[in-house]
CSV table of C-alpha atoms in Angstrom, one decimal:
chain,number,residue,atom,x,y,z
A,1,MET,CA,11.8,38.6,9.3
A,2,ALA,CA,14.6,36.3,10.3
A,3,ALA,CA,13.9,33.2,12.2
A,4,LYS,CA,15.0,33.1,15.9
A,5,LYS,CA,18.2,31.2,16.4
A,6,HIS,CA,17.9,28.5,19.1
A,7,PRO,CA,21.2,27.9,20.8
A,8,PHE,CA,22.5,24.3,20.7
A,9,LEU,CA,21.7,23.2,24.3
A,10,SER,CA,24.5,20.7,24.9
A,11,ASP,CA,28.2,21.2,24.3
A,12,ILE,CA,30.1,18.3,22.7
A,13,LYS,CA,31.7,17.2,26.0
A,14,THR,CA,28.4,16.9,27.7
A,15,ILE,CA,27.0,14.8,24.8
A,16,ARG,CA,30.0,12.6,24.9
A,17,LYS,CA,29.7,12.1,28.7
A,18,ARG,CA,26.0,11.3,28.4
A,19,ALA,CA,26.6,8.8,25.7
A,20,ARG,CA,28.9,6.7,28.0
A,21,GLU,CA,26.1,6.6,30.7
A,22,HIS,CA,23.6,3.7,30.7
A,23,MET,CA,25.2,2.2,27.5
A,24,GLN,CA,23.1,-1.0,28.0
A,25,ARG,CA,20.0,1.0,27.0
A,26,GLY,CA,21.3,1.3,23.4
A,27,ALA,CA,19.5,3.9,21.4
A,28,ILE,CA,17.6,5.2,24.5
A,29,THR,CA,19.3,8.2,25.9
A,30,ASP,CA,18.2,10.7,28.5
A,31,SER,CA,16.9,13.0,25.7
A,32,TYR,CA,14.0,10.4,25.1
A,33,THR,CA,11.2,12.2,27.0
A,34,LEU,CA,8.2,10.0,26.1
A,35,ASP,CA,6.8,7.4,28.5
A,36,ARG,CA,8.7,4.5,27.0
A,37,ASP,CA,6.4,1.9,28.6
A,38,THR,CA,3.4,3.5,26.9
A,39,VAL,CA,5.2,3.7,23.5
A,40,LEU,CA,6.2,0.0,23.8
A,41,LYS,CA,2.6,-1.0,24.7
A,42,LEU,CA,1.2,1.0,21.7
A,43,LEU,CA,3.9,-0.6,19.4
A,44,ASN,CA,3.1,-4.1,20.7
A,45,GLU,CA,-0.5,-3.5,20.0
A,46,ALA,CA,0.4,-2.3,16.4
A,47,LEU,CA,2.6,-5.4,16.0
A,48,ALA,CA,-0.4,-7.7,17.1
A,49,THR,CA,-2.6,-5.8,14.7
A,50,GLU,CA,-0.3,-6.4,11.8
A,51,ILE,CA,0.1,-10.0,12.6
A,52,VAL,CA,-3.6,-10.5,12.7
A,53,CYS,CA,-3.9,-8.7,9.3
A,54,VAL,CA,-1.3,-11.0,7.8
A,55,LEU,CA,-3.2,-14.0,9.1
A,56,ARG,CA,-6.6,-12.6,7.9
A,57,TYR,CA,-5.2,-11.8,4.4
A,58,LYS,CA,-3.5,-15.2,4.1
A,59,ALA,CA,-6.7,-17.0,5.2
A,60,HIS,CA,-8.6,-14.9,2.5
A,61,TYR,CA,-6.0,-15.7,-0.1
A,62,TYR,CA,-6.3,-19.5,0.4
A,63,LEU,CA,-10.1,-19.5,0.8
A,64,ALA,CA,-11.1,-17.1,-2.0
A,65,SER,CA,-13.3,-18.7,-4.5
A,66,GLY,CA,-15.6,-17.6,-7.4
A,67,ILE,CA,-15.3,-16.1,-10.8
A,68,ASN,CA,-12.9,-13.3,-9.9
A,69,ALA,CA,-11.1,-15.1,-7.0
A,70,LYS,CA,-7.7,-15.4,-8.7
A,71,SER,CA,-7.1,-11.7,-9.2
A,72,VAL,CA,-8.6,-10.7,-5.8
A,73,ALA,CA,-6.6,-13.4,-4.0
A,74,ALA,CA,-3.4,-12.1,-5.6
A,75,GLU,CA,-4.2,-8.7,-4.1
A,76,PHE,CA,-4.8,-10.4,-0.7
A,77,LEU,CA,-1.4,-12.1,-0.9
A,78,GLU,CA,0.4,-8.9,-1.8
A,79,HIS,CA,-1.2,-7.1,1.2
A,80,ALA,CA,-0.3,-10.0,3.4
A,81,ASN,CA,3.3,-9.7,2.5
A,82,GLU,CA,3.3,-6.0,3.0
A,83,GLU,CA,1.7,-6.3,6.4
A,84,GLN,CA,4.4,-8.7,7.4
A,85,GLY,CA,6.9,-6.1,6.4
A,86,HIS,CA,5.2,-3.6,8.7
A,87,ALA,CA,5.2,-6.2,11.5
A,88,ASP,CA,9.0,-6.6,11.0
A,89,GLN,CA,9.6,-2.8,11.1
A,90,ILE,CA,7.6,-2.4,14.3
A,91,ALA,CA,9.3,-5.4,16.0
A,92,GLU,CA,12.7,-3.9,15.1
A,93,ARG,CA,11.7,-0.5,16.5
A,94,ILE,CA,10.5,-2.1,19.7
A,95,THR,CA,13.9,-3.7,20.2
A,96,GLN,CA,15.6,-0.4,19.4
A,97,LEU,CA,13.6,1.1,22.3
A,98,ASP,CA,15.0,-1.6,24.6
A,99,GLY,CA,11.6,-3.5,24.6
A,100,THR,CA,10.5,-7.0,23.7
A,101,PRO,CA,8.3,-7.6,20.6
A,102,ASN,CA,5.3,-9.6,21.8
A,103,PHE,CA,4.8,-12.5,19.4
A,104,GLU,CA,3.0,-14.6,21.9
A,105,PRO,CA,0.0,-16.2,20.2
A,106,ASP,CA,-2.0,-16.3,23.5
A,107,GLY,CA,-3.8,-13.0,23.6
A,108,LEU,CA,-3.0,-11.9,20.1
A,109,SER,CA,-6.5,-11.2,19.2
A,110,THR,CA,-7.1,-9.1,22.3
A,111,ARG,CA,-3.9,-7.0,21.7
A,112,SER,CA,-4.8,-6.4,18.1
A,113,HIS,CA,-7.0,-3.5,17.1
A,114,ALA,CA,-8.3,-5.3,14.0
A,115,GLU,CA,-10.3,-8.5,14.1
A,116,PHE,CA,-9.7,-11.9,12.4
A,117,VAL,CA,-12.8,-12.5,10.4
A,118,VAL,CA,-13.2,-15.0,7.5
A,119,PRO,CA,-16.5,-14.5,5.6
A,120,ASN,CA,-17.7,-17.4,3.3
A,121,ASP,CA,-17.8,-15.2,0.2
A,122,LEU,CA,-15.3,-13.1,-1.7
A,123,ALA,CA,-17.2,-9.8,-1.4
A,124,GLY,CA,-17.4,-10.3,2.4
A,125,MET,CA,-13.7,-10.8,2.5
A,126,ILE,CA,-13.0,-7.6,0.6
A,127,GLU,CA,-15.4,-5.8,3.0
A,128,GLU,CA,-13.6,-7.2,6.1
A,129,ASN,CA,-10.2,-6.2,4.8
A,130,LEU,CA,-11.5,-2.7,4.1
A,131,VAL,CA,-12.8,-2.4,7.7
A,132,ALA,CA,-9.5,-3.7,9.2
A,133,GLU,CA,-7.5,-1.2,7.1
A,134,ARG,CA,-9.7,1.7,8.3
A,135,ILE,CA,-9.1,0.5,11.9
A,136,ALA,CA,-5.3,0.5,11.3
A,137,ILE,CA,-5.5,3.9,9.7
A,138,ASP,CA,-7.2,5.4,12.7
A,139,SER,CA,-4.9,3.5,15.2
A,140,TYR,CA,-1.7,4.7,13.4
A,141,ARG,CA,-2.9,8.3,13.3
A,142,GLU,CA,-3.5,8.2,17.1
A,143,ILE,CA,-0.2,6.7,17.8
A,144,ILE,CA,1.5,9.3,15.6
A,145,ASN,CA,-0.3,12.1,17.3
A,146,TYR,CA,0.9,10.7,20.7
A,147,VAL,CA,4.6,10.3,19.9
A,148,GLY,CA,4.7,13.6,17.9
A,149,ASP,CA,8.1,15.1,17.6
A,150,GLN,CA,9.3,13.5,20.8
A,151,ASP,CA,10.2,10.3,18.9
A,152,THR,CA,10.7,11.2,15.4
A,153,THR,CA,12.1,7.8,14.4
A,154,THR,CA,8.9,6.0,15.5
A,155,LYS,CA,6.8,8.8,14.0
A,156,ARG,CA,8.5,8.5,10.5
A,157,MET,CA,8.3,4.7,10.6
A,158,LEU,CA,4.5,4.9,11.4
A,159,GLU,CA,3.9,7.5,8.9
A,160,GLY,CA,5.3,5.3,6.2
A,161,ILE,CA,3.2,2.3,7.4
A,162,LEU,CA,0.1,4.6,7.6
A,163,ALA,CA,0.6,5.7,4.0
A,164,MET,CA,0.7,2.0,2.8
A,165,GLU,CA,-2.5,1.2,4.9
A,166,GLU,CA,-4.3,4.1,3.2
A,167,GLU,CA,-3.2,2.5,-0.1
A,168,HIS,CA,-4.6,-0.9,1.0
A,169,ALA,CA,-7.9,0.7,2.0
A,170,GLU,CA,-8.1,2.4,-1.4
A,171,ASP,CA,-7.4,-1.0,-3.1
A,172,MET,CA,-10.1,-2.7,-1.1
A,173,LYS,CA,-12.6,0.1,-1.9
A,174,THR,CA,-11.8,-0.1,-5.6
A,175,LEU,CA,-12.2,-3.9,-5.5
A,176,MET,CA,-15.5,-3.5,-3.7
A,177,GLU,CA,-16.8,-1.0,-6.3
A,178,ASP,CA,-15.6,-3.0,-9.3
A,179,PHE,CA,-16.7,-6.4,-7.9
A,180,GLY,CA,-20.3,-6.2,-8.9
A,181,LYS,CA,-19.4,-5.2,-12.5
A,182,LYS,CA,-17.6,-8.5,-12.9
A,183,GLY,CA,-20.4,-10.9,-12.5
A,184,GLU,CA,-20.5,-11.4,-8.7
A,185,PRO,CA,-22.4,-9.5,-6.1
A,186,ALA,CA,-20.7,-6.4,-4.7
A,187,LYS,CA,-22.1,-6.9,-1.3
A,188,PRO,CA,-21.7,-9.9,0.9
A,189,THR,CA,-24.4,-12.5,0.7
A,190,ALA,CA,-27.0,-12.1,3.5
A,191,GLY,CA,-27.3,-15.0,5.8
A,192,LYS,CA,-23.9,-16.5,5.2
A,193,THR,CA,-22.0,-17.0,8.3
A,194,ALA,CA,-18.4,-15.7,8.8
A,195,ARG,CA,-15.8,-17.4,10.9
A,196,LYS,CA,-14.6,-14.9,13.5
A,197,GLN,CA,-11.8,-15.1,16.2
A,198,GLY,CA,-11.6,-12.7,19.0
């Protein structure tokens, strides 16, 4: 059975005319049907989440200690750099949507979905990073579902970021599983305090 053919809704003259209207809005045309303020709010929350993840991974990188600290810290640094890449992508998309990326340090922890937690032991750091990645995964899935096919550019960008966050979660899960086999406890040490912001 042949697929139904959908007529192209706008003739070329109409498209050209619309393109000249509201040029100061850049990539935002009248065909953008989502609530742009909501999309910008969600993207700024995602930006804050990525920044907090960069800071958390960096703190863990510098504070990691113990028998296996060097290899685990290298993983933390790699993830920090990738999260920075995500933050840059999101900030760029916000500007394409005629918004302002919110890099304001005040309120960063309240805008972020993930928390900034720095445990005193390496196993605790791995666990906190896994928790944060799982939060990011759920957050990105919800934003992707919200934008759907009404903003395919944002959707594709977020799907790429989501795929990497899933890889990060798997990396942390593997580190957690293998950690106890390498001479250190696989679970965080009970009674040790973690430094937490937000």
